[in-house]
Amino acid sequence: MSFTPPIFCQENEENNSKFVDIQQSQNTSRVSEVPLQNLRLASQEVLQKAQQSGRSKCLRCGGSRMFYCYTCYVPVENVPIEKIPLVKLPLKIDIIKHPNEIDGKSTAVHAKLLAPEFVNIYTYPCIPEYEEKDHEVALVFPGPKSVSIKEISSHLQKRIQNNVRGASDDLDKPSIKRKKTEGQDGCDLNDSKWKGIALKKIIFIDSTWNQTNKILTDERLQGLLQVELKSRKTCFWRHQKGKPDTFLSTIEAIYCFLVDYHTEILKEKYTGQYDNLLFFYSFMYQLIKNAKCSGEKETRKLIH
């Protein structure tokens, strides 16, 4: 997805310094107005060296790429995989990519590179079936029925309650296929073990906003709980014409969701556990910021 970049070259140093002080004093504000400040990142020296040496070969497909191969989801030859941080996530992530989304422009691959055990990318229409797991899966997408992150658990609990009641009502109708859930064996849903209903998988759509409707209306996604993120400004450098700067790129949306999930659902202090999801993104952001401020016109070369 493409978004309006911030104005890089008109920053007031004094105000910026004060803002940094404020950010440091507010632990969960690291993804508010300026989401790329105060990140706890692994050393990006490997990316600096790769940028200086130029494009390199993908060891799988042989393609010439900068930093990583966006079709094989692996770092290129001059970016040793052991130098790339691995991020542990609290749940699984499925990314559904529109077939017309250009691989080289998508930030979804960042998540797969940095959290490979937790992230899967599917190209529409080849996506999983979610119906049997709709009590533990949610879709991140704004809409009239979307709920906030802090409301996820209560809504998933209601789904299990409704599924159990529906199964109970249909016990005398063996010909009807009933959804099997964890609470069908007579459990008391007021019991404490049902109070912390856990989200196990979250779905993101990787597409321009004008193309999302085709995926969103797919019957395999109908009925899933929809979650809306807090409003934040994007730092993405590709402007999507006619869209506000609160429309996040895919990797920004994933990062922001996880930070809020960590504090509002897991109820744990956020100390940068997912910051390395922005390992590539923040480096590219800085490259383009520097290019804009120095008057260079090689942005495409830098990020491809």
XYZ file of C-alpha atoms in Angstrom:
304
model
C 0.000 0.000 0.000
C 1.156 3.576 -0.616
C 0.897 6.551 1.675
C 1.893 10.194 2.043
C 5.421 10.544 3.473
C 6.096 12.939 6.334
C 7.785 16.297 5.598
C 11.340 15.334 6.405
C 13.315 18.497 5.807
C 11.387 21.042 7.858
C 11.905 19.591 11.322
C 12.525 21.964 14.174
C 15.441 20.556 16.165
C 14.382 22.076 19.482
C 10.811 20.837 19.258
C 12.007 17.454 18.073
C 14.280 17.147 21.104
C 11.412 17.938 23.463
C 9.219 15.412 21.657
C 11.824 12.691 22.090
C 11.907 13.395 25.834
C 8.160 13.006 25.999
C 8.304 9.777 24.009
C 10.877 8.269 26.314
C 8.677 8.939 29.327
C 5.671 7.210 27.808
C 6.358 3.544 27.235
C 3.405 2.743 25.000
C 3.580 5.940 22.936
C 6.346 4.664 20.671
C 3.778 3.990 17.952
C 1.828 7.225 18.249
C 2.728 10.244 16.128
C 6.225 9.156 15.113
C 6.284 5.345 15.175
C 9.924 5.019 14.104
C 11.455 6.914 17.013
C 12.989 5.200 20.058
C 12.822 1.725 18.548
C 14.900 -1.033 20.114
C 16.420 -2.509 16.978
C 19.159 -4.996 16.266
C 22.265 -3.541 14.620
C 21.539 -2.433 11.067
C 25.204 -2.477 10.100
C 24.568 -5.446 7.835
C 22.029 -3.373 5.869
C 24.386 -0.415 5.711
C 27.098 -2.584 4.177
C 24.634 -4.168 1.764
C 23.374 -0.772 0.660
C 26.920 0.371 -0.052
C 27.779 -2.750 -2.056
C 24.552 -2.669 -4.070
C 22.187 -5.355 -5.284
C 23.014 -8.981 -4.619
C 21.849 -12.432 -5.682
C 19.054 -14.433 -4.103
C 20.504 -17.809 -3.201
C 17.212 -19.538 -4.074
C 16.004 -18.032 -7.341
C 19.142 -16.191 -8.449
C 17.311 -12.894 -8.819
C 19.111 -9.598 -8.284
C 17.697 -7.836 -5.242
C 18.474 -5.229 -2.586
C 18.528 -6.586 0.999
C 16.077 -9.478 0.473
C 14.210 -11.454 -2.156
C 10.554 -10.483 -2.103
C 9.482 -13.654 -3.936
C 11.460 -16.226 -1.911
C 11.188 -14.378 1.439
C 14.905 -14.723 2.238
C 17.805 -12.258 2.623
C 20.123 -11.936 -0.378
C 23.685 -13.216 -0.555
C 25.364 -10.150 0.981
C 22.935 -10.075 3.932
C 23.823 -13.128 6.088
C 20.678 -14.610 7.560
C 22.312 -14.897 10.994
C 22.587 -11.088 11.027
C 18.834 -10.685 10.640
C 16.855 -10.566 13.920
C 14.147 -13.122 14.641
C 11.002 -11.855 16.329
C 8.801 -14.054 18.499
C 5.104 -13.185 18.239
C 2.245 -13.957 20.667
C 0.029 -15.331 17.887
C 0.051 -16.450 14.269
C -0.401 -14.019 11.401
C -1.902 -14.692 7.972
C -1.354 -12.056 5.303
C -3.660 -12.203 2.287
C -2.058 -10.436 -0.648
C -4.006 -9.128 -3.604
C -2.721 -10.703 -6.865
C -2.162 -7.245 -8.348
C -0.058 -6.067 -5.418
C 3.502 -5.627 -6.703
C 5.820 -7.895 -4.712
C 8.704 -5.440 -4.697
C 6.537 -2.676 -3.230
C 4.884 -4.715 -0.491
C 6.038 -4.473 3.126
C 4.293 -7.740 4.028
C 7.473 -9.669 3.236
C 9.208 -7.898 6.146
C 7.007 -9.775 8.590
C 7.756 -13.114 6.922
C 11.496 -12.422 6.930
C 11.626 -11.382 10.580
C 9.065 -13.768 12.099
C 9.068 -16.728 9.685
C 7.635 -19.241 12.172
C 4.629 -17.047 12.902
C 3.761 -15.496 9.529
C 2.256 -16.956 6.359
C 1.579 -15.037 3.156
C -1.164 -16.163 0.769
C -1.914 -14.731 -2.659
C -5.639 -14.331 -3.202
C -7.740 -16.339 -4.100
C -5.593 -19.080 -2.504
C -6.426 -18.542 1.160
C -7.262 -20.866 4.082
C -10.723 -21.770 5.334
C -11.423 -20.034 8.644
C -15.034 -21.027 9.385
C -14.213 -23.786 11.869
C -11.872 -21.463 13.772
C -13.863 -18.235 13.778
C -13.847 -18.203 17.598
C -10.054 -17.778 17.661
C -9.363 -15.782 14.471
C -9.885 -12.102 13.698
C -9.436 -9.839 10.690
C -7.822 -6.425 11.007
C -9.935 -4.111 8.904
C -11.998 -1.005 9.728
C -15.748 -1.099 9.304
C -19.112 -0.431 10.962
C -18.945 -3.704 12.914
C -15.252 -3.520 13.836
C -14.277 -3.706 17.495
C -11.285 -2.295 19.320
C -8.366 -4.492 20.345
C -9.357 -4.383 24.006
C -12.792 -5.811 23.080
C -11.432 -8.888 21.271
C -11.595 -11.331 24.188
C -15.186 -10.534 25.138
C -16.368 -10.886 21.549
C -14.576 -14.206 21.076
C -16.128 -15.479 24.297
C -19.579 -14.567 22.986
C -18.856 -16.509 19.808
C -18.039 -19.645 21.790
C -21.174 -19.208 23.898
C -23.288 -18.851 20.762
C -21.615 -21.863 19.146
C -22.261 -24.012 22.218
C -25.892 -22.952 22.432
C -26.340 -23.569 18.712
C -24.820 -27.044 18.993
C -27.055 -27.840 21.960
C -30.167 -26.751 20.066
C -29.229 -29.027 17.162
C -28.526 -32.233 19.103
C -31.638 -33.880 17.635
C -30.656 -32.897 14.093
C -27.741 -35.190 13.147
C -28.070 -34.384 9.470
C -26.967 -30.809 10.051
C -23.247 -30.199 10.223
C -22.466 -28.503 13.533
C -19.364 -26.585 14.353
C -17.287 -28.259 17.044
C -15.870 -25.900 19.639
C -13.905 -26.304 22.824
C -16.929 -25.672 25.008
C -19.380 -28.228 23.643
C -18.971 -30.824 26.349
C -21.177 -29.162 28.946
C -18.571 -26.718 30.310
C -19.751 -23.793 32.329
C -18.843 -20.790 30.209
C -18.837 -18.636 33.319
C -15.909 -20.722 34.559
C -12.641 -18.799 34.866
C -10.991 -20.762 32.059
C -13.367 -19.164 29.544
C -12.703 -15.635 30.763
C -9.403 -15.323 28.941
C -10.469 -16.523 25.512
C -7.319 -16.282 23.441
C -6.950 -14.961 19.945
C -4.739 -17.443 18.099
C -4.519 -15.922 14.643
C -4.905 -12.473 13.133
C -5.422 -11.758 9.432
C -4.168 -8.746 7.477
C -5.000 -7.800 3.894
C -2.021 -6.655 1.816
C -3.450 -4.516 -0.938
C -4.115 -0.977 -2.025
C -7.245 0.283 -0.349
C -9.054 0.460 -3.677
C -8.487 -3.269 -4.213
C -9.479 -4.562 -0.779
C -13.173 -5.043 -1.497
C -12.613 -8.141 -3.632
C -10.821 -9.889 -0.767
C -12.967 -8.497 2.042
C -16.196 -9.776 0.468
C -14.867 -13.309 -0.034
C -17.192 -15.794 1.672
C -14.257 -17.390 3.503
C -13.773 -14.163 5.452
C -17.434 -13.493 6.125
C -18.460 -13.713 9.753
C -14.964 -13.226 11.142
C -14.514 -10.753 13.956
C -13.185 -7.492 12.519
C -10.750 -5.391 14.516
C -9.966 -1.731 13.965
C -6.642 -0.187 14.941
C -6.210 3.087 16.735
C -5.654 5.969 14.344
C -1.956 6.547 13.655
C -0.055 8.363 10.926
C 1.926 6.357 8.428
C 5.593 6.873 7.634
C 5.314 5.014 4.337
C 7.029 6.728 1.426
C 4.603 5.668 -1.326
C 1.594 7.954 -1.440
C -1.728 6.310 -2.219
C -3.629 8.955 -4.126
C -6.712 10.293 -2.397
C -6.116 8.454 0.898
C -5.306 10.025 4.284
C -1.988 9.549 6.071
C -3.720 7.409 8.718
C -3.792 4.489 6.255
C -0.890 2.315 7.351
C 1.361 0.083 5.302
C 1.043 -3.628 6.079
C 4.110 -3.904 8.309
C 3.102 -0.765 10.219
C -0.368 -2.209 10.824
C 1.086 -5.500 12.061
C 3.491 -3.727 14.399
C 0.871 -1.351 15.803
C -1.592 -4.187 16.356
C 0.964 -6.263 18.260
C 2.029 -3.402 20.521
C -1.587 -2.666 21.450
C -2.364 -6.378 21.830
C 0.605 -6.754 24.169
C -0.536 -3.965 26.476
C -4.329 -4.226 26.240
C -4.880 -7.999 25.983
C -1.767 -9.600 27.443
C -1.629 -6.801 30.035
C 2.151 -6.724 29.927
C 4.568 -3.825 29.811
C 5.826 -3.146 26.315
C 9.609 -2.911 26.179
C 10.277 -3.226 22.464
C 9.516 -6.927 21.994
C 8.238 -6.392 18.417
C 10.340 -3.393 17.385
C 12.528 -5.514 15.111
C 9.530 -6.075 12.848
C 10.487 -2.609 11.606
C 14.146 -3.627 11.055
C 13.996 -3.263 7.257
C 11.236 -0.678 7.203
C 12.972 1.818 9.478
C 16.230 1.467 7.535
C 14.507 2.161 4.219
C 12.653 5.067 5.786
C 15.957 6.607 6.868
C 17.519 6.074 3.435
C 14.653 7.872 1.747
C 14.596 10.616 4.376
C 18.289 11.242 3.762
C 17.798 11.175 0.002
C 14.990 13.726 0.183
C 16.930 16.043 2.458
C 20.051 15.921 0.285
C 18.131 16.474 -2.925
C 18.975 13.081 -4.419
C 16.604 11.542 -6.930
C 17.514 7.876 -6.578
C 14.714 6.700 -4.308
C 13.635 3.858 -6.564
C 17.160 2.550 -6.821
C 17.548 2.595 -3.030
C 14.452 0.592 -2.236
C 14.495 -1.924 -5.094
